[in-house]
Amino acid sequence: MSVGEVAGLIAACALLILVGLLAYPILKLGKVLDETRIMVKGVSDSSVPLLGEVTNTVATTNAQLAKVDVITDNASTVTTNAAALTSLFAATAGGPLVKAAAFTYGVRRALGESQRRDVSRRVKDEMKAERKAKKRGDVR
């Protein structure tokens, strides 16, 4: 064996050791990639049904929101109609009702005043009659 052959043999052994040292991390990396592939497949398998459920939930929510929109529109219409009815009632019956209330108040007040005057007049007349009776000596 010559020196060149020994050097070639040493170089070949060094290359074999280097390849052996590099093969171990590559095998570990392959296992990591296999685990990653399995994990991604599991996430994919579980996310497809989840996306289906989310789609159903969104569709149901949109249907409920459409119903709420209809209810809100109807409530707005009812409110507008009630306001219009109130305005119409106030315009047509409000004036006469106010006048009738004022008239009845005036009549009650006038009748109350006349009754009060009558009572007051009777009391004064009775007091005068009592005073006259005392002066005469007639006491009841």
JSON list of C-alpha atoms in Angstrom, two decimals, residues 32-78:
[
{"chain": "A", "resi": 32, "resn": "VAL", "atom": "CA", "xyz": [-40.53, 14.90, 12.97]},
{"chain": "A", "resi": 33, "resn": "LEU", "atom": "CA", "xyz": [-41.90, 15.48, 9.48]},
{"chain": "A", "resi": 34, "resn": "ASP", "atom": "CA", "xyz": [-43.97, 12.27, 9.75]},
{"chain": "A", "resi": 35, "resn": "GLU", "atom": "CA", "xyz": [-45.42, 13.41, 13.08]},
{"chain": "A", "resi": 36, "resn": "THR", "atom": "CA", "xyz": [-46.13, 16.84, 11.61]},
{"chain": "A", "resi": 37, "resn": "ARG", "atom": "CA", "xyz": [-47.90, 15.23, 8.64]},
{"chain": "A", "resi": 38, "resn": "ILE", "atom": "CA", "xyz": [-50.02, 13.09, 11.01]},
{"chain": "A", "resi": 39, "resn": "MET", "atom": "CA", "xyz": [-50.88, 16.14, 13.14]},
{"chain": "A", "resi": 40, "resn": "VAL", "atom": "CA", "xyz": [-51.86, 18.23, 10.10]},
{"chain": "A", "resi": 41, "resn": "LYS", "atom": "CA", "xyz": [-54.02, 15.35, 8.86]},
{"chain": "A", "resi": 42, "resn": "GLY", "atom": "CA", "xyz": [-55.74, 15.14, 12.27]},
{"chain": "A", "resi": 43, "resn": "VAL", "atom": "CA", "xyz": [-56.36, 18.89, 12.33]},
{"chain": "A", "resi": 44, "resn": "SER", "atom": "CA", "xyz": [-57.70, 18.73, 8.81]},
{"chain": "A", "resi": 45, "resn": "ASP", "atom": "CA", "xyz": [-59.98, 15.79, 9.66]},
{"chain": "A", "resi": 46, "resn": "SER", "atom": "CA", "xyz": [-61.40, 17.53, 12.74]},
{"chain": "A", "resi": 47, "resn": "SER", "atom": "CA", "xyz": [-61.69, 20.98, 11.19]},
{"chain": "A", "resi": 48, "resn": "VAL", "atom": "CA", "xyz": [-63.86, 19.90, 8.26]},
{"chain": "A", "resi": 49, "resn": "PRO", "atom": "CA", "xyz": [-66.83, 18.90, 10.49]},
{"chain": "A", "resi": 50, "resn": "LEU", "atom": "CA", "xyz": [-66.20, 21.98, 12.61]},
{"chain": "A", "resi": 51, "resn": "LEU", "atom": "CA", "xyz": [-66.41, 24.21, 9.54]},
{"chain": "A", "resi": 52, "resn": "GLY", "atom": "CA", "xyz": [-69.66, 22.46, 8.59]},
{"chain": "A", "resi": 53, "resn": "GLU", "atom": "CA", "xyz": [-71.11, 23.21, 12.03]},
{"chain": "A", "resi": 54, "resn": "VAL", "atom": "CA", "xyz": [-69.96, 26.84, 11.82]},
{"chain": "A", "resi": 55, "resn": "THR", "atom": "CA", "xyz": [-71.62, 27.13, 8.41]},
{"chain": "A", "resi": 56, "resn": "ASN", "atom": "CA", "xyz": [-74.90, 25.77, 9.83]},
{"chain": "A", "resi": 57, "resn": "THR", "atom": "CA", "xyz": [-74.69, 28.12, 12.83]},
{"chain": "A", "resi": 58, "resn": "VAL", "atom": "CA", "xyz": [-74.10, 31.14, 10.60]},
{"chain": "A", "resi": 59, "resn": "ALA", "atom": "CA", "xyz": [-77.02, 30.14, 8.34]},
{"chain": "A", "resi": 60, "resn": "THR", "atom": "CA", "xyz": [-79.33, 29.72, 11.35]},
{"chain": "A", "resi": 61, "resn": "THR", "atom": "CA", "xyz": [-78.19, 33.03, 12.82]},
{"chain": "A", "resi": 62, "resn": "ASN", "atom": "CA", "xyz": [-78.85, 34.80, 9.51]},
{"chain": "A", "resi": 63, "resn": "ALA", "atom": "CA", "xyz": [-82.36, 33.32, 9.39]},
{"chain": "A", "resi": 64, "resn": "GLN", "atom": "CA", "xyz": [-83.06, 34.51, 12.95]},
{"chain": "A", "resi": 65, "resn": "LEU", "atom": "CA", "xyz": [-81.71, 37.97, 12.14]},
{"chain": "A", "resi": 66, "resn": "ALA", "atom": "CA", "xyz": [-84.03, 38.15, 9.14]},
{"chain": "A", "resi": 67, "resn": "LYS", "atom": "CA", "xyz": [-86.97, 37.35, 11.45]},
{"chain": "A", "resi": 68, "resn": "VAL", "atom": "CA", "xyz": [-85.82, 40.02, 13.90]},
{"chain": "A", "resi": 69, "resn": "ASP", "atom": "CA", "xyz": [-85.62, 42.52, 11.03]},
{"chain": "A", "resi": 70, "resn": "VAL", "atom": "CA", "xyz": [-89.24, 41.72, 10.08]},
{"chain": "A", "resi": 71, "resn": "ILE", "atom": "CA", "xyz": [-90.36, 42.12, 13.70]},
{"chain": "A", "resi": 72, "resn": "THR", "atom": "CA", "xyz": [-88.49, 45.43, 14.00]},
{"chain": "A", "resi": 73, "resn": "ASP", "atom": "CA", "xyz": [-90.05, 46.72, 10.79]},
{"chain": "A", "resi": 74, "resn": "ASN", "atom": "CA", "xyz": [-93.53, 45.73, 12.03]},
{"chain": "A", "resi": 75, "resn": "ALA", "atom": "CA", "xyz": [-92.93, 47.43, 15.39]},
{"chain": "A", "resi": 76, "resn": "SER", "atom": "CA", "xyz": [-91.82, 50.57, 13.58]},
{"chain": "A", "resi": 77, "resn": "THR", "atom": "CA", "xyz": [-94.97, 50.50, 11.45]},
{"chain": "A", "resi": 78, "resn": "VAL", "atom": "CA", "xyz": [-97.17, 50.04, 14.53]}
]
